[in-house]
């Protein structure tokens, strides 16, 4: 195993880069003290040459890892032909990608944009258009959800911390407890037009919807003529072992094969690091947003769509759906075993496939300087020192959202690194 990574020295290349950020970049992010130069597969290298195993995947974005030759190839080939023409015209890659995404879900149509928040904006506008002539506009979402940082996104998100300081909120959103169909039913008003949930809450700490919840919401939405919208920005794109998390959650569940949301937002893994977002909407509603009602200049560029198509091709060719499911199980079992061995540090693991949350114990020993921080941040910092990248969620969850092609040997390295930190903290 490699030497523990020490803090960067004053005057180091890292300090210089951080200085640029302090002076010139809006300080809206709490960043870790790491600066990266390049990567390969599931590893990245910092400016001092230290190597890290990346189990965070750029927050579930780098679906094929770093510097994948197929993505590089697609970028080069397509950029030699056509990068952008705007949505005033047709081009083949956008049509082909829309076809491919619908083939993976069900008959419907796709709108392309550039990020997850923007994909969700499309869902809000779809719902408002759907209910407009009846005066319905309200969208019910869940507590602990996350739907992005735009003004409507923070109104939709069921966490106060993203709203603070930005009031008044965009009207038309209310929140109810997750995985509680009765709470959703009770919250419906004459103005309600849609329900929006994540198949697996991501930022909220990796909480999957139950099969009963999904089926109950579908019945409720049918009964009350509400659109059932799913935010699959983080949990989609084969991360769970199926294209959509609801397909995985409902596997083998009676009635599950007939479940279908009315619309689904996507981003993150869709472009593997190239910014692209999308929403899919099923047939009866697919033409609601007619010409002139919605748009974006960059959405679905030939370049972005060529990359996304290439990623789908690699996922299919290398059967990365099954790989993600199996490798996720290896990681989950490994973390459960570590939780048995170090109960004062680790409580267990939750999630599906390669969307995993490590649950931390409440009183992990702190090191000087970080005792005020939540245990999730403290643990992530200790993992950085060991050479492992992960993503904190809330106060006591650390997420693993690695590349879908994470090699088995790298999963093993990840478990070894987690164990080295747990063992040290357990003293
Ligand atoms: C990341 C995320 C978003 C926001 O996506 P951006 O690309 O950051 O705008 C929305 N919903 C969920 C569930 C996410 O995980």
PDB file of N, CA, C and O and ligand atoms in Angstrom, residues 59 114-118 120 146-149 198 200 202-203 231-235 265 267-268 399, ligand 1:
ATOM      1  N   UNK A  59     -19.045  12.522  -8.485  1.00  0.00           N
ATOM      2  CA  UNK A  59     -20.460  12.494  -8.060  1.00  0.00           C
ATOM      3  C   UNK A  59     -21.305  11.759  -9.113  1.00  0.00           C
ATOM      4  O   UNK A  59     -22.213  12.330  -9.743  1.00  0.00           O
ATOM      5  N   UNK A 114     -28.557  20.445 -20.507  1.00  0.00           N
ATOM      6  CA  UNK A 114     -27.125  20.414 -20.181  1.00  0.00           C
ATOM      7  C   UNK A 114     -26.770  20.014 -18.767  1.00  0.00           C
ATOM      8  O   UNK A 114     -25.601  19.959 -18.419  1.00  0.00           O
ATOM      9  N   UNK A 115     -27.767  19.798 -17.916  1.00  0.00           N
ATOM     10  CA  UNK A 115     -27.456  19.466 -16.527  1.00  0.00           C
ATOM     11  C   UNK A 115     -28.690  18.826 -15.890  1.00  0.00           C
ATOM     12  O   UNK A 115     -29.784  18.824 -16.476  1.00  0.00           O
ATOM     13  N   UNK A 116     -28.492  18.346 -14.672  1.00  0.00           N
ATOM     14  CA  UNK A 116     -29.595  17.723 -13.958  1.00  0.00           C
ATOM     15  C   UNK A 116     -30.660  18.718 -13.539  1.00  0.00           C
ATOM     16  O   UNK A 116     -31.862  18.462 -13.681  1.00  0.00           O
ATOM     17  N   UNK A 117     -30.224  19.853 -13.018  1.00  0.00           N
ATOM     18  CA  UNK A 117     -31.191  20.863 -12.587  1.00  0.00           C
ATOM     19  C   UNK A 117     -32.039  21.322 -13.764  1.00  0.00           C
ATOM     20  O   UNK A 117     -33.251  21.512 -13.633  1.00  0.00           O
ATOM     21  N   UNK A 118     -31.400  21.448 -14.907  1.00  0.00           N
ATOM     22  CA  UNK A 118     -32.116  21.906 -16.094  1.00  0.00           C
ATOM     23  C   UNK A 118     -33.075  20.822 -16.604  1.00  0.00           C
ATOM     24  O   UNK A 118     -34.164  21.134 -17.109  1.00  0.00           O
ATOM     25  N   UNK A 120     -34.623  18.764 -14.643  1.00  0.00           N
ATOM     26  CA  UNK A 120     -35.763  18.856 -13.727  1.00  0.00           C
ATOM     27  C   UNK A 120     -36.631  20.070 -14.037  1.00  0.00           C
ATOM     28  O   UNK A 120     -37.858  19.994 -13.921  1.00  0.00           O
ATOM     29  N   UNK A 146     -33.232  15.882  -3.337  1.00  0.00           N
ATOM     30  CA  UNK A 146     -32.369  16.905  -3.943  1.00  0.00           C
ATOM     31  C   UNK A 146     -32.682  16.978  -5.433  1.00  0.00           C
ATOM     32  O   UNK A 146     -32.679  15.955  -6.116  1.00  0.00           O
ATOM     33  N   UNK A 147     -32.976  18.196  -5.917  1.00  0.00           N
ATOM     34  CA  UNK A 147     -33.367  18.329  -7.318  1.00  0.00           C
ATOM     35  C   UNK A 147     -32.599  19.402  -8.059  1.00  0.00           C
ATOM     36  O   UNK A 147     -32.996  19.778  -9.154  1.00  0.00           O
ATOM     37  N   UNK A 148     -31.516  19.915  -7.464  1.00  0.00           N
ATOM     38  CA  UNK A 148     -30.699  20.885  -8.190  1.00  0.00           C
ATOM     39  C   UNK A 148     -30.763  22.275  -7.591  1.00  0.00           C
ATOM     40  O   UNK A 148     -31.560  22.551  -6.702  1.00  0.00           O
ATOM     41  N   UNK A 149     -29.910  23.177  -8.123  1.00  0.00           N
ATOM     42  CA  UNK A 149     -29.655  24.459  -7.468  1.00  0.00           C
ATOM     43  C   UNK A 149     -30.256  25.661  -8.175  1.00  0.00           C
ATOM     44  O   UNK A 149     -29.939  26.798  -7.818  1.00  0.00           O
ATOM     45  N   UNK A 198     -37.044  10.891  -6.273  1.00  0.00           N
ATOM     46  CA  UNK A 198     -35.857  10.162  -6.729  1.00  0.00           C
ATOM     47  C   UNK A 198     -36.100   8.671  -6.477  1.00  0.00           C
ATOM     48  O   UNK A 198     -36.648   8.319  -5.433  1.00  0.00           O
ATOM     49  N   UNK A 200     -33.773   6.561  -5.869  1.00  0.00           N
ATOM     50  CA  UNK A 200     -32.929   6.429  -4.678  1.00  0.00           C
ATOM     51  C   UNK A 200     -32.493   7.837  -4.297  1.00  0.00           C
ATOM     52  O   UNK A 200     -31.853   8.506  -5.110  1.00  0.00           O
ATOM     53  N   UNK A 202     -30.219  10.535  -3.284  1.00  0.00           N
ATOM     54  CA  UNK A 202     -28.758  10.520  -3.324  1.00  0.00           C
ATOM     55  C   UNK A 202     -28.142  11.451  -2.302  1.00  0.00           C
ATOM     56  O   UNK A 202     -27.561  11.015  -1.302  1.00  0.00           O
ATOM     57  N   UNK A 203     -28.294  12.769  -2.543  1.00  0.00           N
ATOM     58  CA  UNK A 203     -27.722  13.751  -1.611  1.00  0.00           C
ATOM     59  C   UNK A 203     -28.283  13.550  -0.212  1.00  0.00           C
ATOM     60  O   UNK A 203     -27.621  13.849   0.790  1.00  0.00           O
ATOM     61  N   UNK A 231     -36.809  11.785 -10.740  1.00  0.00           N
ATOM     62  CA  UNK A 231     -35.501  12.396 -10.884  1.00  0.00           C
ATOM     63  C   UNK A 231     -34.457  11.285 -10.813  1.00  0.00           C
ATOM     64  O   UNK A 231     -34.133  10.781  -9.739  1.00  0.00           O
ATOM     65  N   UNK A 232     -33.975  10.881 -11.991  1.00  0.00           N
ATOM     66  CA  UNK A 232     -32.992   9.788 -12.081  1.00  0.00           C
ATOM     67  C   UNK A 232     -31.596  10.323 -12.358  1.00  0.00           C
ATOM     68  O   UNK A 232     -30.752   9.594 -12.881  1.00  0.00           O
ATOM     69  N   UNK A 233     -31.376  11.574 -12.040  1.00  0.00           N
ATOM     70  CA  UNK A 233     -30.108  12.216 -12.375  1.00  0.00           C
ATOM     71  C   UNK A 233     -28.931  11.458 -11.749  1.00  0.00           C
ATOM     72  O   UNK A 233     -27.903  11.254 -12.389  1.00  0.00           O
ATOM     73  N   UNK A 234     -29.093  11.023 -10.503  1.00  0.00           N
ATOM     74  CA  UNK A 234     -27.990  10.321  -9.827  1.00  0.00           C
ATOM     75  C   UNK A 234     -28.131   8.799  -9.866  1.00  0.00           C
ATOM     76  O   UNK A 234     -27.157   8.080 -10.037  1.00  0.00           O
ATOM     77  N   UNK A 235     -29.355   8.302  -9.705  1.00  0.00           N
ATOM     78  CA  UNK A 235     -29.538   6.853  -9.529  1.00  0.00           C
ATOM     79  C   UNK A 235     -29.742   6.109 -10.840  1.00  0.00           C
ATOM     80  O   UNK A 235     -29.825   4.884 -10.849  1.00  0.00           O
ATOM     81  N   UNK A 265     -36.031  12.448 -15.462  1.00  0.00           N
ATOM     82  CA  UNK A 265     -34.902  13.329 -15.759  1.00  0.00           C
ATOM     83  C   UNK A 265     -33.594  12.564 -15.621  1.00  0.00           C
ATOM     84  O   UNK A 265     -33.488  11.616 -14.830  1.00  0.00           O
ATOM     85  N   UNK A 267     -29.019  12.991 -16.199  1.00  0.00           N
ATOM     86  CA  UNK A 267     -27.808  13.796 -16.450  1.00  0.00           C
ATOM     87  C   UNK A 267     -26.621  12.951 -15.949  1.00  0.00           C
ATOM     88  O   UNK A 267     -26.518  11.798 -16.308  1.00  0.00           O
ATOM     89  N   UNK A 268     -25.791  13.519 -15.105  1.00  0.00           N
ATOM     90  CA  UNK A 268     -24.635  12.838 -14.500  1.00  0.00           C
ATOM     91  C   UNK A 268     -24.019  11.743 -15.413  1.00  0.00           C
ATOM     92  O   UNK A 268     -23.324  12.094 -16.337  1.00  0.00           O
ATOM     93  N   UNK A 399     -20.737   8.377   0.474  1.00  0.00           N
ATOM     94  CA  UNK A 399     -21.224   7.694  -0.725  1.00  0.00           C
ATOM     95  C   UNK A 399     -20.107   7.150  -1.600  1.00  0.00           C
ATOM     96  O   UNK A 399     -19.075   7.790  -1.770  1.00  0.00           O
TER      97      UNK A 399
HETATM   98  C1  LIG B   1     -26.927  16.118  -9.028  1.00  0.00           C
HETATM   99  C2  LIG B   1     -28.405  16.057  -8.967  1.00  0.00           C
HETATM  100  C3  LIG B   1     -29.225  17.049  -9.540  1.00  0.00           C
HETATM  101  C4  LIG B   1     -28.641  18.310 -10.130  1.00  0.00           C
HETATM  102  O1  LIG B   1     -27.877  18.050 -11.245  1.00  0.00           O
HETATM  103  P1  LIG B   1     -26.875  19.200 -11.773  1.00  0.00           P
HETATM  104  O2  LIG B   1     -26.260  18.602 -12.991  1.00  0.00           O
HETATM  105  O3  LIG B   1     -25.912  19.470 -10.668  1.00  0.00           O
HETATM  106  O4  LIG B   1     -27.709  20.388 -12.069  1.00  0.00           O
HETATM  107  C5  LIG B   1     -30.585  16.871  -9.512  1.00  0.00           C
HETATM  108  N1  LIG B   1     -31.137  15.780  -8.960  1.00  0.00           N
HETATM  109  C6  LIG B   1     -30.394  14.809  -8.410  1.00  0.00           C
HETATM  110  C7  LIG B   1     -31.067  13.610  -7.822  1.00  0.00           C
HETATM  111  C8  LIG B   1     -29.011  14.916  -8.377  1.00  0.00           C
HETATM  112  O5  LIG B   1     -28.270  13.967  -7.785  1.00  0.00           O
END
